[in-house]
GROMACS .gro file of C-alpha atoms in nm:
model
  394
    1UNK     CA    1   3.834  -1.544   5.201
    2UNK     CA    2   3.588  -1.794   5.360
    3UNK     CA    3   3.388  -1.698   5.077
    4UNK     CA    4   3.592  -1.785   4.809
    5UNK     CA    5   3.704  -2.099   4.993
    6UNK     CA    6   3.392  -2.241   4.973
    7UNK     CA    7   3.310  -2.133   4.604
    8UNK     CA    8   3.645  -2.284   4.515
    9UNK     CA    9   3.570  -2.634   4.662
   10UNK     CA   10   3.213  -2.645   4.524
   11UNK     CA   11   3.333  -2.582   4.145
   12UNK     CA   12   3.131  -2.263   4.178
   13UNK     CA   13   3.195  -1.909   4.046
   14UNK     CA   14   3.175  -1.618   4.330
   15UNK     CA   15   3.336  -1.271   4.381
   16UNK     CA   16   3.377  -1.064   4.729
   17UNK     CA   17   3.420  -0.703   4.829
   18UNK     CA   18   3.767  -0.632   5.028
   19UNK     CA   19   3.944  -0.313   5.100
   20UNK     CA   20   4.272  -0.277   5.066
   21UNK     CA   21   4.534   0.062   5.125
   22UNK     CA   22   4.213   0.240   5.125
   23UNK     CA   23   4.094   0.092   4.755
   24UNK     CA   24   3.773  -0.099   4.711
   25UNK     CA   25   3.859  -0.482   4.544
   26UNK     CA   26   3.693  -0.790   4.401
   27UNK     CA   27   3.849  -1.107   4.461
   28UNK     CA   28   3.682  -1.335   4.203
   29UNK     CA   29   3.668  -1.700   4.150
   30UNK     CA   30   3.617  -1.876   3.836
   31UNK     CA   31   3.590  -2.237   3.815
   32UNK     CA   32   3.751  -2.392   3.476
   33UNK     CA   33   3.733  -2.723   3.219
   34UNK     CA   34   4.001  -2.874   3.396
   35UNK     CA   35   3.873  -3.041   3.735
   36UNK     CA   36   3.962  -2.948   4.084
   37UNK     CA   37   4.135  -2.592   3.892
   38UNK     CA   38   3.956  -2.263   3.945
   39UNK     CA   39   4.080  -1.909   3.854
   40UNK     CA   40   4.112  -1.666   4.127
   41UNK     CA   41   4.187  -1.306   4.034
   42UNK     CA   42   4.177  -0.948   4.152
   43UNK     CA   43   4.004  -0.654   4.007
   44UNK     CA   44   3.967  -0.304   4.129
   45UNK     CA   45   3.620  -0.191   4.189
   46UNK     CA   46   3.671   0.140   4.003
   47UNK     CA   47   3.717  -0.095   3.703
   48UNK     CA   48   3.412  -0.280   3.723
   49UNK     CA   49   3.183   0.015   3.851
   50UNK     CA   50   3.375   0.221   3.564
   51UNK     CA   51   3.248  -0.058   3.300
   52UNK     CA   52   2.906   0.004   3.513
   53UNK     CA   53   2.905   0.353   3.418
   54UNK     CA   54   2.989   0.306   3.047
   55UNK     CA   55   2.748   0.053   3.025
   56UNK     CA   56   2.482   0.277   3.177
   57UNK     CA   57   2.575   0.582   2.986
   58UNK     CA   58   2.575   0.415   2.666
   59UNK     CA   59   2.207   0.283   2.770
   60UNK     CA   60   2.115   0.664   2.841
   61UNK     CA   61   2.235   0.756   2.516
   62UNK     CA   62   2.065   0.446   2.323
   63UNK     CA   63   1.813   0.493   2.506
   64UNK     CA   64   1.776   0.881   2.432
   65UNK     CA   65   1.876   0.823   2.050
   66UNK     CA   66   1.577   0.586   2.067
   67UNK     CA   67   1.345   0.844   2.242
   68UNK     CA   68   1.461   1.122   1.961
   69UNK     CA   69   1.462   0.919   1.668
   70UNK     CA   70   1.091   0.760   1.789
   71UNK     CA   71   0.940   1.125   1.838
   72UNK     CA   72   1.089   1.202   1.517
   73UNK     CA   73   0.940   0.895   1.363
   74UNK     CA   74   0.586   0.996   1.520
   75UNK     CA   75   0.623   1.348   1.400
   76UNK     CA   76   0.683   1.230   1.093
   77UNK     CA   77   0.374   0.932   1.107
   78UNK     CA   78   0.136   1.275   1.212
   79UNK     CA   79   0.271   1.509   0.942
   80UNK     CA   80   0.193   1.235   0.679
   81UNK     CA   81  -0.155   1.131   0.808
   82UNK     CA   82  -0.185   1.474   0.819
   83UNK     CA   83  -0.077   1.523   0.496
   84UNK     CA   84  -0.290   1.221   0.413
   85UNK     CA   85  -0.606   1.349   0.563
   86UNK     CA   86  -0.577   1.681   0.388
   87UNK     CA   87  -0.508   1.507   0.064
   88UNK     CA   88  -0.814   1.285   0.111
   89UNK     CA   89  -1.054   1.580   0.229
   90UNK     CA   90  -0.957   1.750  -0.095
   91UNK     CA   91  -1.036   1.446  -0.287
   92UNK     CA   92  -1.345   1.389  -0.156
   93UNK     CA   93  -1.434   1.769  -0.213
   94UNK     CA   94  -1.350   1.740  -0.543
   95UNK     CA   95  -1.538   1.412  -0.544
   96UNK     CA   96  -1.859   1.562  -0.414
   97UNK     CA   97  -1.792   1.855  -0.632
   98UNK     CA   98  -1.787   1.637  -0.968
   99UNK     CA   99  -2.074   1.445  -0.794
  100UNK     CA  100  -2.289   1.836  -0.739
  101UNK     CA  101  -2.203   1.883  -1.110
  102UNK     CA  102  -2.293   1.565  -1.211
  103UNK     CA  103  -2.607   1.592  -1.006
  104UNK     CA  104  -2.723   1.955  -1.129
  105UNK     CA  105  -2.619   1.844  -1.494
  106UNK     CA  106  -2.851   1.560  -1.441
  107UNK     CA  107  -3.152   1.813  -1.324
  108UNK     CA  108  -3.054   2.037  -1.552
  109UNK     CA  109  -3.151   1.743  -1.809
  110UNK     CA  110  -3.448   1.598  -1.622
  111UNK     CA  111  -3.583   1.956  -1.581
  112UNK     CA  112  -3.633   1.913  -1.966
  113UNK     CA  113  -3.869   1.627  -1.996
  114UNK     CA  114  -3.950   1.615  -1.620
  115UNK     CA  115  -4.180   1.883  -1.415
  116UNK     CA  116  -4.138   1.701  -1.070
  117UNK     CA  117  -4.047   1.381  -0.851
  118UNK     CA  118  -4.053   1.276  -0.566
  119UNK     CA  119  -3.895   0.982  -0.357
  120UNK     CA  120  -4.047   0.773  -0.108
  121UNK     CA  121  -3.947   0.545   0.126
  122UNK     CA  122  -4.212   0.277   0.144
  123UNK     CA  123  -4.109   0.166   0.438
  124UNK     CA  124  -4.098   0.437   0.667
  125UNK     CA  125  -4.380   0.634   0.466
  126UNK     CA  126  -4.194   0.951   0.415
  127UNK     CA  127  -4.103   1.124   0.121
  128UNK     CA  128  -3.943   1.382  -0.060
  129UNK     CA  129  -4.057   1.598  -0.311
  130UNK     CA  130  -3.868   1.826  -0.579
  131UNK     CA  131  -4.024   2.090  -0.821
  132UNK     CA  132  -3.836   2.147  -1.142
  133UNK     CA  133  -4.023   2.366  -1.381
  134UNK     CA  134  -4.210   2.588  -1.130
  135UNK     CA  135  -4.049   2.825  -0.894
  136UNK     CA  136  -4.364   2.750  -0.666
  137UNK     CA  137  -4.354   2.454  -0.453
  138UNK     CA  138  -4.668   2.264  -0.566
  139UNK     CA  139  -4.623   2.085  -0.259
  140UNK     CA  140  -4.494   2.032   0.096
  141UNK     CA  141  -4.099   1.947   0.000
  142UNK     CA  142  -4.118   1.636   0.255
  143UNK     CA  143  -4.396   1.473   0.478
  144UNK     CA  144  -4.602   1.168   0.508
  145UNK     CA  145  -4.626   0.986   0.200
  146UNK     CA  146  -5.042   0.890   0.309
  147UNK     CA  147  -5.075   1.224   0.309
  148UNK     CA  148  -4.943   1.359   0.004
  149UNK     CA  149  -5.114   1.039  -0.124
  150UNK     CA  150  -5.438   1.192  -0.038
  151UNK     CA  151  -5.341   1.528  -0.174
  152UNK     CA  152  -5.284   1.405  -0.518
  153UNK     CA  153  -5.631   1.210  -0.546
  154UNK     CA  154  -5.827   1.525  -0.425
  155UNK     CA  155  -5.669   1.743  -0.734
  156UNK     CA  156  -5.694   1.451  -0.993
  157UNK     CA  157  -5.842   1.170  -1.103
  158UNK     CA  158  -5.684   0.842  -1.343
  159UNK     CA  159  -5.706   0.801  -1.698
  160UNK     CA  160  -5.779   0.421  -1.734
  161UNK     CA  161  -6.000   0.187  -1.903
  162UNK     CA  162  -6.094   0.024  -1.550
  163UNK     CA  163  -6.337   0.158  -1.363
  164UNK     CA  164  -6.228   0.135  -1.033
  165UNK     CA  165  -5.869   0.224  -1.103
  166UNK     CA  166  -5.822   0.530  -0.849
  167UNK     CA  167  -5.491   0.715  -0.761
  168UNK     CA  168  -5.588   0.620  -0.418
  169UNK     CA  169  -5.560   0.289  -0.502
  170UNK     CA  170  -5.267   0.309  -0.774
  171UNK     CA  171  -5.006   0.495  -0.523
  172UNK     CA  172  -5.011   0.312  -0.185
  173UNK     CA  173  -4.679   0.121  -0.096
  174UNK     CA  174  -4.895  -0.222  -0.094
  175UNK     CA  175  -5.018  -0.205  -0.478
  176UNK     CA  176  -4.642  -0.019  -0.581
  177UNK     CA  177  -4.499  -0.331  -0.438
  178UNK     CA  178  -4.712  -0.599  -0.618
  179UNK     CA  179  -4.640  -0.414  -0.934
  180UNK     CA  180  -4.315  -0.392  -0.854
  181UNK     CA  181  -4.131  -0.718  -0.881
  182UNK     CA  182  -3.823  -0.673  -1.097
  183UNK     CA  183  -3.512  -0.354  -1.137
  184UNK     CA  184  -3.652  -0.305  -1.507
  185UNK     CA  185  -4.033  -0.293  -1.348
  186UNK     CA  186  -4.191   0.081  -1.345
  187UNK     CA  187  -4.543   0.183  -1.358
  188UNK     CA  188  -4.697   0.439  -1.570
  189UNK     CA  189  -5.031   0.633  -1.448
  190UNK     CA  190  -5.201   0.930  -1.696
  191UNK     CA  191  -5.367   1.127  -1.469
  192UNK     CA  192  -5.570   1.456  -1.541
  193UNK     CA  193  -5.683   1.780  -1.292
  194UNK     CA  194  -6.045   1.733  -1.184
  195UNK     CA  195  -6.096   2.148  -1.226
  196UNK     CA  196  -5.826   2.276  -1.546
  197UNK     CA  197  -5.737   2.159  -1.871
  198UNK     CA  198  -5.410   1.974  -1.712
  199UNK     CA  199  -5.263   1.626  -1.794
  200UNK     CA  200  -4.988   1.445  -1.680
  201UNK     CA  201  -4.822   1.101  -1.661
  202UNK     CA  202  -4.698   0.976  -1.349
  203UNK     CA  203  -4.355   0.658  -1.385
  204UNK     CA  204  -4.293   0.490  -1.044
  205UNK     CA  205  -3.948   0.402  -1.066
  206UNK     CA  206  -3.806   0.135  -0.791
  207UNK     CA  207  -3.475   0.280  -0.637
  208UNK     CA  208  -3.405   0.074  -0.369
  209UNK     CA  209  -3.466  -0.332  -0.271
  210UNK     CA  210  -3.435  -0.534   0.043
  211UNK     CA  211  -3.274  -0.834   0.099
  212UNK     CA  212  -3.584  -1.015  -0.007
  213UNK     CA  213  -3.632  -0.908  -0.356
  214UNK     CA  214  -3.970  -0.652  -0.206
  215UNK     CA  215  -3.916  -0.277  -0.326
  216UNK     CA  216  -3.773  -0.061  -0.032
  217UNK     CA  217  -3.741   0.277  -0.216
  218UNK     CA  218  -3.914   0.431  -0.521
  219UNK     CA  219  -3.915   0.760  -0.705
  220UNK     CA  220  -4.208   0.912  -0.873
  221UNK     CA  221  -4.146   1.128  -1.180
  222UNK     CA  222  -4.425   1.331  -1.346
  223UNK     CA  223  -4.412   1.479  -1.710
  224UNK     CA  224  -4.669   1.730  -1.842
  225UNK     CA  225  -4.831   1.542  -2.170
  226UNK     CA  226  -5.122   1.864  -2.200
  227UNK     CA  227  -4.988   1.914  -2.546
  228UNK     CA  228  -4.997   1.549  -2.615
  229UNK     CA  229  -5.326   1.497  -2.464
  230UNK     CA  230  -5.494   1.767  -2.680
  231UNK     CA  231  -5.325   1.642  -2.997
  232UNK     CA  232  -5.497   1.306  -2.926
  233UNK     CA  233  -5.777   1.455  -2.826
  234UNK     CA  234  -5.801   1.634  -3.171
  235UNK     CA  235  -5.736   1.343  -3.351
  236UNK     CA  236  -6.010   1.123  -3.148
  237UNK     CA  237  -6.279   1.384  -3.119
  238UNK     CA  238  -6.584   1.524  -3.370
  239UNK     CA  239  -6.488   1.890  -3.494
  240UNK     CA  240  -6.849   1.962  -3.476
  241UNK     CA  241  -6.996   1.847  -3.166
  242UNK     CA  242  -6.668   1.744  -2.943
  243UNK     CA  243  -6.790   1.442  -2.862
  244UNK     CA  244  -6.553   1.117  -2.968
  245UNK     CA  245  -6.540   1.029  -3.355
  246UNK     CA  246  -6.580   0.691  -3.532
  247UNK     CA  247  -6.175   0.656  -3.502
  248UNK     CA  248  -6.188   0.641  -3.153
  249UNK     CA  249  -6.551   0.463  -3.098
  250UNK     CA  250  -6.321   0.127  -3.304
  251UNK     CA  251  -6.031   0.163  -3.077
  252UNK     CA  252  -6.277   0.175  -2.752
  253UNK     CA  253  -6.492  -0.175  -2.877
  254UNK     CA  254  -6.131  -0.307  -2.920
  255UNK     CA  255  -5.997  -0.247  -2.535
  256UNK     CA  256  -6.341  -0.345  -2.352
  257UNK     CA  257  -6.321  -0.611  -2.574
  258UNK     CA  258  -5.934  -0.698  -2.496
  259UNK     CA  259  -6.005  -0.637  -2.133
  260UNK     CA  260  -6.331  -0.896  -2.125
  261UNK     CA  261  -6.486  -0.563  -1.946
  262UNK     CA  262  -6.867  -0.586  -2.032
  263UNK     CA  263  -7.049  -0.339  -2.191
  264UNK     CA  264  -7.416  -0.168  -2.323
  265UNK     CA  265  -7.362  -0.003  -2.727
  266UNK     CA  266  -7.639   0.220  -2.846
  267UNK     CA  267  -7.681   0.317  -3.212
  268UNK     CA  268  -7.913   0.601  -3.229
  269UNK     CA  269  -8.013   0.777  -3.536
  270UNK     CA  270  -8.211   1.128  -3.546
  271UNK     CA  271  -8.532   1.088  -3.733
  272UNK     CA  272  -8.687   1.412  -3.957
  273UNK     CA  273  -8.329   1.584  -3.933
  274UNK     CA  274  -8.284   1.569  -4.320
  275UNK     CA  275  -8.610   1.825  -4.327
  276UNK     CA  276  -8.461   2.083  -4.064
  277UNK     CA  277  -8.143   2.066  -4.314
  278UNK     CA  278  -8.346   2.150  -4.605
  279UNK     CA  279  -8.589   2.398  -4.434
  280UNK     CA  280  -8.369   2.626  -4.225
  281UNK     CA  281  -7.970   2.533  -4.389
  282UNK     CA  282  -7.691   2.329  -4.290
  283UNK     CA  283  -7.615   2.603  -4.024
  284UNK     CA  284  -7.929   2.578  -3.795
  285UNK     CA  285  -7.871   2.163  -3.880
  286UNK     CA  286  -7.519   2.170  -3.731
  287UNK     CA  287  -7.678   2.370  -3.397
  288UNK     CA  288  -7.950   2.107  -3.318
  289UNK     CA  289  -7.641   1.892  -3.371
  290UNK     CA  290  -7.464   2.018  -3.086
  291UNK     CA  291  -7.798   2.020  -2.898
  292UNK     CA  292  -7.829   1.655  -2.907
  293UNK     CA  293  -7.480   1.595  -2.851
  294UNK     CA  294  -7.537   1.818  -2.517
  295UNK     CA  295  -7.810   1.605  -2.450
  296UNK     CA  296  -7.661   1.269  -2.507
  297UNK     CA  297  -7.327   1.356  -2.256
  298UNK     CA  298  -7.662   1.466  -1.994
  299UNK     CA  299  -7.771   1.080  -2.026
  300UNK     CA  300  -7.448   0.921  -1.950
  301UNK     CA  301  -7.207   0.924  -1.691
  302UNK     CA  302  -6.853   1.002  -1.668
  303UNK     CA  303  -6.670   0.657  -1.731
  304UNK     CA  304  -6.931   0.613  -2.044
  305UNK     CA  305  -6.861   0.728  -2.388
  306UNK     CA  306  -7.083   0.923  -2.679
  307UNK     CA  307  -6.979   0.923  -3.014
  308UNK     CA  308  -7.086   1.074  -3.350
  309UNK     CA  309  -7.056   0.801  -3.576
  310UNK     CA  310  -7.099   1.063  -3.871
  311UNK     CA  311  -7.406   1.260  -4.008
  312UNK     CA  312  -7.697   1.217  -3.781
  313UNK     CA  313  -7.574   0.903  -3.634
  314UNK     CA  314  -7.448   0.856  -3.286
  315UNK     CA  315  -7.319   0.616  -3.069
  316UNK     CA  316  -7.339   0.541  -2.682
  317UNK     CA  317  -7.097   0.261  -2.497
  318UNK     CA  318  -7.191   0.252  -2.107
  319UNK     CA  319  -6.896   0.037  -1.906
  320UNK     CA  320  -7.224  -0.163  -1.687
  321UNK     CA  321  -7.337  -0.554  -1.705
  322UNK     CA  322  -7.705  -0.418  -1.745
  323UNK     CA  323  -8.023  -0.700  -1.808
  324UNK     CA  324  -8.271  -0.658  -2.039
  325UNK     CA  325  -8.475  -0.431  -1.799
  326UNK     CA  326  -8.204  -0.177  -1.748
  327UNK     CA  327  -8.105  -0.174  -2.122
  328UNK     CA  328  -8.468  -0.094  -2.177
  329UNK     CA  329  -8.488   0.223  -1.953
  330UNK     CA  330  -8.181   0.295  -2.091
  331UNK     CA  331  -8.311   0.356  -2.433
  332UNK     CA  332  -8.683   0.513  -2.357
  333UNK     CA  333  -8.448   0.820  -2.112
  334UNK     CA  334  -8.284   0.840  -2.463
  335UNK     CA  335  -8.522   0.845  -2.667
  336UNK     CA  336  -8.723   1.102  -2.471
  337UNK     CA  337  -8.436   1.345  -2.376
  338UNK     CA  338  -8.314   1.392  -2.746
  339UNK     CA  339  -8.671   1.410  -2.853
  340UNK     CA  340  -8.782   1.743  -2.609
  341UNK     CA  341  -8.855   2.031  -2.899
  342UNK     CA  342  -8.533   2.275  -2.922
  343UNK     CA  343  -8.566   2.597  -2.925
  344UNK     CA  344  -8.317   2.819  -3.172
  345UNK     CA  345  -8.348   3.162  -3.262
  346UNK     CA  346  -8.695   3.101  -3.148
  347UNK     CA  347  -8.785   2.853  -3.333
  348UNK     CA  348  -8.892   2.502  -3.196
  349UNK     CA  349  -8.735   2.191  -3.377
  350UNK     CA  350  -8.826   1.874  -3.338
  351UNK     CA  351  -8.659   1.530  -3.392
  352UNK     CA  352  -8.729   1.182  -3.294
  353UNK     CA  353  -8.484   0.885  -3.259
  354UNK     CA  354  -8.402   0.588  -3.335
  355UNK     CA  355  -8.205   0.354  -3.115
  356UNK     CA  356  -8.130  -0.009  -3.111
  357UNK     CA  357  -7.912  -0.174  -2.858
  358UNK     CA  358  -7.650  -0.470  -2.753
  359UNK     CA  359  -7.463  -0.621  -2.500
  360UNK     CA  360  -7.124  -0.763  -2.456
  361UNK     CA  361  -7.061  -1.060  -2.451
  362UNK     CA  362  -7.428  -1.134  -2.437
  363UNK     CA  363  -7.468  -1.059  -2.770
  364UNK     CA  364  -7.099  -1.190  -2.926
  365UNK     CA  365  -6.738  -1.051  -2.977
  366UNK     CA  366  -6.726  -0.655  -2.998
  367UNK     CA  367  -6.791  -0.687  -3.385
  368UNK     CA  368  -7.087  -0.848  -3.369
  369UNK     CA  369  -7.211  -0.675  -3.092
  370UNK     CA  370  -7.181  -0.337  -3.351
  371UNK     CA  371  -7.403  -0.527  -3.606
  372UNK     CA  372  -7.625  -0.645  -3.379
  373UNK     CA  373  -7.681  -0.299  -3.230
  374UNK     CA  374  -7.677  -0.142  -3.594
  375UNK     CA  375  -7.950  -0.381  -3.785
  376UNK     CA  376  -8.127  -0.318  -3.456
  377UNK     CA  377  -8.155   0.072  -3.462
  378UNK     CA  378  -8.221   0.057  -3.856
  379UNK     CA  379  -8.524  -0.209  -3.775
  380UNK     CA  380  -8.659   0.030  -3.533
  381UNK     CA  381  -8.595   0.331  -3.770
  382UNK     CA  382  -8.780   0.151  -4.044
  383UNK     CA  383  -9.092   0.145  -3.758
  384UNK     CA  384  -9.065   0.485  -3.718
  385UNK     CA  385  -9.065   0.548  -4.096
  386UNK     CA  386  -9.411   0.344  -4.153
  387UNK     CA  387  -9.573   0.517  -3.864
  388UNK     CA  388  -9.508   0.857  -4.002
  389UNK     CA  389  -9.601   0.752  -4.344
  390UNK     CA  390  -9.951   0.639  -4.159
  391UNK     CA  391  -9.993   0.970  -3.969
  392UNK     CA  392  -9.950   1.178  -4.324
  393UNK     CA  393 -10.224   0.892  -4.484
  394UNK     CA  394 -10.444   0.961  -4.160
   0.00000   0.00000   0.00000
């Protein structure tokens, strides 16, 4: 009662615990708007711990609705990511399984036009390589890129007009880089086998780029143009003698010319052929000619090129800067190599020749260089001519 007393007098609420017959009581105190009033009251203690108990069951039972319905929820939440994750495995089966056909359609289509690639990562140095046409791996199927590098230059060499154009040179990562500039760039290489009648053409593709614009990734594709190749080489070459034909001797001039790379010509003509024609038949004249053609691929070297102009006449173009000297020695190994007696069906035929010489661009453009070389041989020719007629006088 103290208690309350004092809550009453300071306008504050309080309760306290009596007993009363036996039955636990609150005697509360409430203070209220009007002043110096407060509400006093009595309330059993089974109410309030009854209210307690409601409260606390009704908690339980939120609380274990809650618990259900959030298991439920998360069993739920798992069956649909699970649901989810199946649906997106399957989806990206199917989308590697469009991508595999797509892929092996591709092949399927490269393996047409394409014998092998190969990609390379410039700048690790590795690489991997693919055969399409053969069931034999040419080649290891991955490695260092160096190494297959040095592979591929032992087995072939480069068809180009420059002389010191090597595959070597042509497939490190430093000169596929520097060629390499743009998405649209690529870089074509005809290459042939140093030992078989094999020719191919070699397009470096860029696949990947860094952030700096430099080629990262590139692939290498190689076609088989042998059929091409021997078309052209038909078309270029001399029936008779295989060596290269007037066609081709123009289109030469024309890209040492277009390529400022200097050059020697040499005209030659035979002399006395017309008499081992008329003496023996056209068939023992078209034998000496593939003599001297023989002969004339003995006196140059591989970058150089003979031609048979038509007839008797011939023509030599050796890729050198040479002076007057050189150009002279030139001629006399010439001269005397294609004018050794022959020997057929045991009998010994003997020619002379004629040869006049000139130099680009000593001598003018590629034209004039030809006329130059041409009125050069015939003045020579025309020596040779009065000598002969002074012998037969003599």
């Amino acid at each position: 009662m103290d208690d309350i007393r004092d809550c009453i007098q300071l306008g504050k609420s309080g309760s306290a615990q009596f007993t009363c017959d036996g039955v636990r009581n609150y005697l509360v105190a409430i203070p209220t708007v009007f002043s110096d009033w407060s509400l006093v009251g009595v309330i059993q203690a089974d109410e309030v711990d009854g209210a307690l108990y409601d409260v606390q069951n009704s908690s339980l039972i939120l609380l274990g609705a809650l618990s259900f319905f959030a298991v439920i929820i998360v069993v739920l939440a798992l069956g649909m990511e699970s649901r989810l994750r199946l649906k997106n495995e399957k989806m990206e089966r199917l989308n590697l399984e469009r991508e595999k056909m797509k892929s092996d359609r591709f092949l399927q289509s490269m393996s047409r036009i394409v014998d092998r690639y190969m990609v390379v990562n410039l700048d690790t140095g590795r690489y991997r390589y693919h055969e399409l046409r053969s069931r034999e791996q040419l080649y290891p199927t991955s490695g260092q890129y160096s190494e297959m590098v040095e592979i591929i230059s032992k087995r072939y060499v480069a068809l180009t007009e420059t002389e010191n154009a090597k595959l070597s040179r042509l497939l490190t990562p430093d000169y596929l880089r520097s060629v390499l500039r743009k998405p649209d760039d690529n870089l074509k290489i005809e290459y042939c086998s140093r030992t078989e009648n094999a020719y191919m053409v070699l397009t470096v593709i860029p696949v990947e780029w860094h952030a700096d614009g430099t080629v990262a990734v590139v692939m290498e594709v190689v076609q088989d143009i042998g059929q091409k190749v021997e078309l052209e080489n038909m078309a270029n070459t001399d029936s008779l003698t295989g060596l290269f034909n007037e066609r081709y001797f123009s289109r030469v001039l024309n890209i040492c010319e277009a390529k400022k790379l200097p050059f020697v010509l040499y005209y030659l003509d035979l002399d006395r052929f017309k008499p081992v024609n008329d003496t023996y038949g056209h068939a023992m004249g078209d034998r000496l000619l593939k003599e001297i053609s023989a002969r004339l691929l003995r006196c140059i070297r591989s970058r150089d090129y003979a031609f048979r102009i038509g007839g008797d006449e011939f023509a030599l173009i050796v890729s050198a800067d040479m002076d007057e000297e050189q150009r002279s020695r030139m001629a006399e190994r010439i001269q005397t190599m294609l004018s050794a007696p022959i020997v057929i069906e045991e009998k010994v035929l003997s020619v002379g020749v004629s040869c006049g010489c000139a130099c680009y661009p000593e001598d003018g453009d590629a034209s004039q260089v030809r006329i130059t070389a041409d009125s050069r041989m015939y003045a020579e020719k025309q020596h040779h001519h009065e000598d002969d007629r002074t012998e037969e006088q003599s």
